[in-house]
Short mmCIF file of C-alpha atoms in Angstrom, two decimals:
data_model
loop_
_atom_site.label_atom_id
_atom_site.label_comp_id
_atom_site.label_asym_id
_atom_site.label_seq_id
_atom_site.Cartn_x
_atom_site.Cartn_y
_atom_site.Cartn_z
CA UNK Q 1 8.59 3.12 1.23
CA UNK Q 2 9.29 3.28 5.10
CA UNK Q 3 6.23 3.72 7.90
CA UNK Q 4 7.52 6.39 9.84
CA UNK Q 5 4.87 6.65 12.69
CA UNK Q 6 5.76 4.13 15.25
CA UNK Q 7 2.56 1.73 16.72
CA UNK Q 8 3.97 1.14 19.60
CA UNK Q 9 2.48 3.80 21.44
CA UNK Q 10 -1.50 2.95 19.74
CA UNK Q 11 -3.87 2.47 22.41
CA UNK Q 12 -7.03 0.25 21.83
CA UNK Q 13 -8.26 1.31 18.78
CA UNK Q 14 -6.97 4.79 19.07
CA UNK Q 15 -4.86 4.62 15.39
CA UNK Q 16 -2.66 7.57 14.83
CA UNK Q 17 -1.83 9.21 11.53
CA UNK Q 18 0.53 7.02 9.94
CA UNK Q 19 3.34 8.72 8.05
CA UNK Q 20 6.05 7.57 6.00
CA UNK Q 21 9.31 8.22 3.73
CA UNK Q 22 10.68 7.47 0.58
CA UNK Q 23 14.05 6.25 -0.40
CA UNK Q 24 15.79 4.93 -3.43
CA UNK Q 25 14.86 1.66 -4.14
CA UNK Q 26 17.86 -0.96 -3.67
CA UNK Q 27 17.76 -4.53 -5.00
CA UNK Q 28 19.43 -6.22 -2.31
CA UNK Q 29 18.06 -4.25 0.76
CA UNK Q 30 18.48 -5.14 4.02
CA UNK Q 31 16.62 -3.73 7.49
CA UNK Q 32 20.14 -2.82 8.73
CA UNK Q 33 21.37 -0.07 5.83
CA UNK Q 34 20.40 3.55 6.40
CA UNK Q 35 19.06 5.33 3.23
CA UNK Q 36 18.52 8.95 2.42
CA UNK Q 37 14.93 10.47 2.79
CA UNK Q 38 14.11 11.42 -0.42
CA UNK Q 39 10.46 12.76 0.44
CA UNK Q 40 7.93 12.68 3.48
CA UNK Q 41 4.43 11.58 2.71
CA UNK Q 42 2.34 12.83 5.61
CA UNK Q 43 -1.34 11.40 6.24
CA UNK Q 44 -4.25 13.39 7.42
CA UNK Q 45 -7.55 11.53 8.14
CA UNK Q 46 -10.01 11.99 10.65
CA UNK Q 47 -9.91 10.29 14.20
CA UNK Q 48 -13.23 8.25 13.95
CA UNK Q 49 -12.19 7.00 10.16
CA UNK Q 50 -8.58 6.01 11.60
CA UNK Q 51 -10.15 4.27 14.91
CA UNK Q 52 -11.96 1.70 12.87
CA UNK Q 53 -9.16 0.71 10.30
CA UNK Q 54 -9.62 -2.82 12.21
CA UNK Q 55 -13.01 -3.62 11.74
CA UNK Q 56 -13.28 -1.57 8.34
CA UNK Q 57 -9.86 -1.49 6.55
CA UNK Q 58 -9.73 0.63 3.84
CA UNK Q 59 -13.14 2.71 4.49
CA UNK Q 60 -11.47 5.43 6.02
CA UNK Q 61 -11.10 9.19 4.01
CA UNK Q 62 -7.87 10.20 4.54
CA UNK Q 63 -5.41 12.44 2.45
CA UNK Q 64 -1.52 11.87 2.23
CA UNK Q 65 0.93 14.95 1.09
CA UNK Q 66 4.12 13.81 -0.27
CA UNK Q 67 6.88 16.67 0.88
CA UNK Q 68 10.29 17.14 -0.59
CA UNK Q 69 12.84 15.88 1.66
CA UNK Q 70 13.37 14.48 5.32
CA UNK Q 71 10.18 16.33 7.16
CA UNK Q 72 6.71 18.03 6.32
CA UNK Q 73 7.37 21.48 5.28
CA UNK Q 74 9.42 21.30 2.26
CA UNK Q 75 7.98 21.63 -0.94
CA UNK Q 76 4.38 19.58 -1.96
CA UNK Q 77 5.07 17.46 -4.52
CA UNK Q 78 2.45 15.55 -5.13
CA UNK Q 79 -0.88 13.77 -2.91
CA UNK Q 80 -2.86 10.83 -2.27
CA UNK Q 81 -6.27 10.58 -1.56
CA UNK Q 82 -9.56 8.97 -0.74
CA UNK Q 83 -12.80 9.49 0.27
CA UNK Q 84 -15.32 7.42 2.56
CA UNK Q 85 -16.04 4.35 0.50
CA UNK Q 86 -16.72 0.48 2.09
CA UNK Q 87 -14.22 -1.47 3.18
CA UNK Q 88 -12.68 -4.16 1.25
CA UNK Q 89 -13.32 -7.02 4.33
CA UNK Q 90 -14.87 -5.76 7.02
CA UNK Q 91 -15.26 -7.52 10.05
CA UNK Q 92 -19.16 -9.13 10.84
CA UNK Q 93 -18.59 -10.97 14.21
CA UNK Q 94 -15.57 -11.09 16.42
CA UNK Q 95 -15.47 -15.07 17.84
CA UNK Q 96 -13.15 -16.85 20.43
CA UNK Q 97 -10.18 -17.70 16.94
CA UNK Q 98 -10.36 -13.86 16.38
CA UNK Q 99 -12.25 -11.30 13.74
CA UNK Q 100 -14.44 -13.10 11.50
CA UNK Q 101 -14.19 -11.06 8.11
CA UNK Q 102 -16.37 -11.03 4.79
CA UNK Q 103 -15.50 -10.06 1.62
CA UNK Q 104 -16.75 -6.83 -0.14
CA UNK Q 105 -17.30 -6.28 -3.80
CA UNK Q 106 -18.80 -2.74 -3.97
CA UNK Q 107 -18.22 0.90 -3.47
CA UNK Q 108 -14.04 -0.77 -2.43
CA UNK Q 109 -11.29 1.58 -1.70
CA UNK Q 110 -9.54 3.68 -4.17
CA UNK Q 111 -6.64 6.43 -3.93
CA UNK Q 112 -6.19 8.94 -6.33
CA UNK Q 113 -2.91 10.67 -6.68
CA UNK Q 114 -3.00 14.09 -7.68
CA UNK Q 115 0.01 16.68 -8.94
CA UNK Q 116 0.78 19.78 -6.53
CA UNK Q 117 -1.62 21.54 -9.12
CA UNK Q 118 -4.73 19.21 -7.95
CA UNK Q 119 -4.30 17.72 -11.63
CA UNK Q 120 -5.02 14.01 -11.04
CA UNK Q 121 -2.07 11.66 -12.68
CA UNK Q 122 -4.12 8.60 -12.14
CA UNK Q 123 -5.78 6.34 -9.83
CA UNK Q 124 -5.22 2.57 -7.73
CA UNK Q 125 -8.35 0.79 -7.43
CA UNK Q 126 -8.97 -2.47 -4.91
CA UNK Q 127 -10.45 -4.94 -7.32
CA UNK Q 128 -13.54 -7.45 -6.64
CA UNK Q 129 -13.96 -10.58 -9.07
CA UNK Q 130 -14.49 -14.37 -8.66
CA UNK Q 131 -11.44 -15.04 -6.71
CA UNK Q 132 -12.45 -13.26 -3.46
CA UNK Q 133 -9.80 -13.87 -1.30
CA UNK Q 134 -6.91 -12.70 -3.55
CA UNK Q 135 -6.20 -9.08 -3.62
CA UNK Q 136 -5.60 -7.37 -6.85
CA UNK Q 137 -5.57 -3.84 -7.60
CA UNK Q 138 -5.96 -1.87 -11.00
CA UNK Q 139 -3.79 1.13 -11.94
CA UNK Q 140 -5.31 3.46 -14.04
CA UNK Q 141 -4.02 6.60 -15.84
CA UNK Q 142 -5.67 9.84 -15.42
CA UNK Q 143 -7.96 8.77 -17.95
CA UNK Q 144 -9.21 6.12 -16.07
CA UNK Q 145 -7.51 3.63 -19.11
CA UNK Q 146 -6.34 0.80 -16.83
CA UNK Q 147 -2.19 0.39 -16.77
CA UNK Q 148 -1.05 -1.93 -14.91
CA UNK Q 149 -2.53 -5.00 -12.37
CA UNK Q 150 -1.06 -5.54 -9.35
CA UNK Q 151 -1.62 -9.29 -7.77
CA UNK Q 152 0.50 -11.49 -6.02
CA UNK Q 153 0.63 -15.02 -7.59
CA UNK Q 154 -1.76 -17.52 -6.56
CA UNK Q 155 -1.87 -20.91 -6.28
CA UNK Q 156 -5.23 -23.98 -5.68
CA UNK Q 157 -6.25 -22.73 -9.41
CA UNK Q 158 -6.07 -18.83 -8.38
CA UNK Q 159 -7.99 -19.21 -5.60
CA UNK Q 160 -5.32 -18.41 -3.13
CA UNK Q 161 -1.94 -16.20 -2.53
CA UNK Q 162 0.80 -18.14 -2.99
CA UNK Q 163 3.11 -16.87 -0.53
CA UNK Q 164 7.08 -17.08 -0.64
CA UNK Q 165 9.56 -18.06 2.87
CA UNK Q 166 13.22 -18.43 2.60
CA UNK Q 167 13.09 -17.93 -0.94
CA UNK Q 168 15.06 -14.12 -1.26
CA UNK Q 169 17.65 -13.01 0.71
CA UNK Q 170 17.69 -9.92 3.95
CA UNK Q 171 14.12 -8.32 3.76
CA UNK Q 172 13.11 -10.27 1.06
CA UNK Q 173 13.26 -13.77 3.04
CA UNK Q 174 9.75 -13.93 4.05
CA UNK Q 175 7.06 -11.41 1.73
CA UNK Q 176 4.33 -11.71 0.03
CA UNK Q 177 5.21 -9.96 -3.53
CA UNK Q 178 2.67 -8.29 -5.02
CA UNK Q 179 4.21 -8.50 -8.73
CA UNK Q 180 3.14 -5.67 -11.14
CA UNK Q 181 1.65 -6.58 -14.15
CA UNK Q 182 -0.03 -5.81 -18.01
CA UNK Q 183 -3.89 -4.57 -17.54
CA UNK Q 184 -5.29 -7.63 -19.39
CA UNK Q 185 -5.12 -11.33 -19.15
CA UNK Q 186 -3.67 -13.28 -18.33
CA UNK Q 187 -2.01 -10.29 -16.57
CA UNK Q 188 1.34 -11.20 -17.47
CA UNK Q 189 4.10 -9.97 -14.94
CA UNK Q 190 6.22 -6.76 -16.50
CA UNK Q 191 10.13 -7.26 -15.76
CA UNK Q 192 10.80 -7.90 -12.19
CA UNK Q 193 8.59 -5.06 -11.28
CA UNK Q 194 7.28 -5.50 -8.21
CA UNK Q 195 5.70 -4.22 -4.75
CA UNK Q 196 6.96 -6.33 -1.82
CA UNK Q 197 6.26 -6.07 1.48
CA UNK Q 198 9.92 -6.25 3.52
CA UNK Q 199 11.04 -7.76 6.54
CA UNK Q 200 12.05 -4.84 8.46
CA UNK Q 201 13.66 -6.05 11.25
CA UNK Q 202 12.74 -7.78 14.75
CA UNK Q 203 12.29 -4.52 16.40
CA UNK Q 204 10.32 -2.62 13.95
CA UNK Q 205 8.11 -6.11 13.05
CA UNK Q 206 7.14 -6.89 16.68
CA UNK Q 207 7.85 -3.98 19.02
CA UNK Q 208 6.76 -0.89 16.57
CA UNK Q 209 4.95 -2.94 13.90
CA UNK Q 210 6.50 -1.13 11.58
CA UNK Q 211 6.01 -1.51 7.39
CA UNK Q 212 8.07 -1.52 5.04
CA UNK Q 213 7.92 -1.75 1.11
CA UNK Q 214 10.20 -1.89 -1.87
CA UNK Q 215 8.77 -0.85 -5.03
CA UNK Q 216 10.48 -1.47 -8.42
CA UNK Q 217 9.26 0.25 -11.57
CA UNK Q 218 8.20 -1.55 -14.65
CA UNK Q 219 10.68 -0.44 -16.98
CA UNK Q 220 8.11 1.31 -19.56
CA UNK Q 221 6.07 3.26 -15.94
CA UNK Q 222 6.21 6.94 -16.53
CA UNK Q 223 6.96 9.31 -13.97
CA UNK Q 224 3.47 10.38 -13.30
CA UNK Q 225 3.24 6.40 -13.13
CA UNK Q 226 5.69 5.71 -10.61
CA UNK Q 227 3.90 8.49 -8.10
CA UNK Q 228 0.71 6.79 -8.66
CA UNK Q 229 1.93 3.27 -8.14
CA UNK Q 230 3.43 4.89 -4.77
CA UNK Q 231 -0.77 5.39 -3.95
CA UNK Q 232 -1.00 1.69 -4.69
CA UNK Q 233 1.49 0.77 -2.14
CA UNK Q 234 -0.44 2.62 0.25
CA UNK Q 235 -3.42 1.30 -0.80
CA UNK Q 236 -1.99 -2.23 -0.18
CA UNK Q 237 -1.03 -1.57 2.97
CA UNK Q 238 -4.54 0.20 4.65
CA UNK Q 239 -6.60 -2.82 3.03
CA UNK Q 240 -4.19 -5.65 4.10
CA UNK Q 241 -2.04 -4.73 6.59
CA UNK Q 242 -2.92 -2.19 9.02
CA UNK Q 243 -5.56 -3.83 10.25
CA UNK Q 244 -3.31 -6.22 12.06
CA UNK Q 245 -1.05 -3.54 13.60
#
């Protein structure tokens, strides 16, 4: 899952619609190979929402249409969306070391992923419990059954992400996995499934700031799965990430 909209051009806090593509998922993927578009996911959200994804990340509404091949246009395959809700760590004081940021546990961020139909497949859910400052996210079916947990492991007795540097090889040198994993505990880690944020590259990580995620399926994720664990990797990355961009 590739960020297509460059941030390069962003001025102050003037965010623009961030839109991305999908490509087959390689193992051993590196930020200099050149894969097919398979689809376009294109966002829509409103100016105001997408000019405070620093202070709030995560609050915004916004609505992404995934489209059949290279541009927008082509056929809709499938959506993800939100609604206003709070943000998962919004900011309460800026200081002289940067944002000072606190910890949410109510009304947090959710996408729901819907069929071109408007059926919903299911939905990916930011999670609040005792460990605050570990993200985790639930993916539920459309049912609302939970499926899977995503969580990256954690280390000081769960308290904190364990993170991972040198240890991989191209885009996977330095990431923070986020493995996926079964819906109860101990949450148990399914295959090598995974969603892992990639090194992309020195131009795209500090000149465009640039994203860019391989997912890989659990092996038992059904296809209406797969599309909503695509929501979760968005979610991931307007909770965590694009506040920093």
């Amino acid at each position: 899952v590739y960020q297509k909209t460059s941030q390069c051009c962003r001025c102050c806090c003037c965010q623009p619609n961030i839109d991305w593509t999908i490509h087959d998922y390689v193992d051993n993927w590196g930020h200099e190979m050149n894969l097919p578009t398979k689809m376009y996911m294109k966002e829509e959200a409103s100016w105001c929402g997408r000019c405070m994804s620093n202070p709030w990340p995560g609050w915004r509404a916004t609505k992404y249409t995934v489209y059949q091949g290279e541009s927008p246009g082509g056929q809709v395959l499938f959506t993800h969306e939100k609604p206003f809700t709070c943000s998962n760590c919004p900011v309460v004081m800026y200081g002289d070391g940067g944002p000072l940021r606190c910890p949410c546990c109510c009304c947090l961020p959710y996408l729901e992923t819907r069929d071109s139909n408007r059926n919903l497949l299911g939905t990916s859910r930011y999670i609040c419990d005792t460990c605050l400052f570990v993200p985790k996210f639930q993916v539920e079916d459309r049912n609302g059954k939970p499926v899977f947990r995503v969580r990256p492991e954690t280390c000081v007795g769960g308290l904190c992400v364990k993170c991972r540097c040198g240890n991989g090889t191209k885009g996977k040198c330095f990431r923070i996995p986020f493995p996926i994993r079964k819906p109860e505990a101990p949450y148990s880690q399914l295959d090598d499934a995974a969603i892992t944020d990639l090194w992309a590259g020195m131009a795209h990580e500090c000149c465009t700031n640039r994203e860019m995620y391989s997912v890989k399926f659990p092996s038992m994720a059904t296809e209406d799965m797969k599309k909503v664990l695509i929501g979760t990797t968005l979610l991931i990355d307007i909770t965590l990430n694009e506040q920093d961009q």
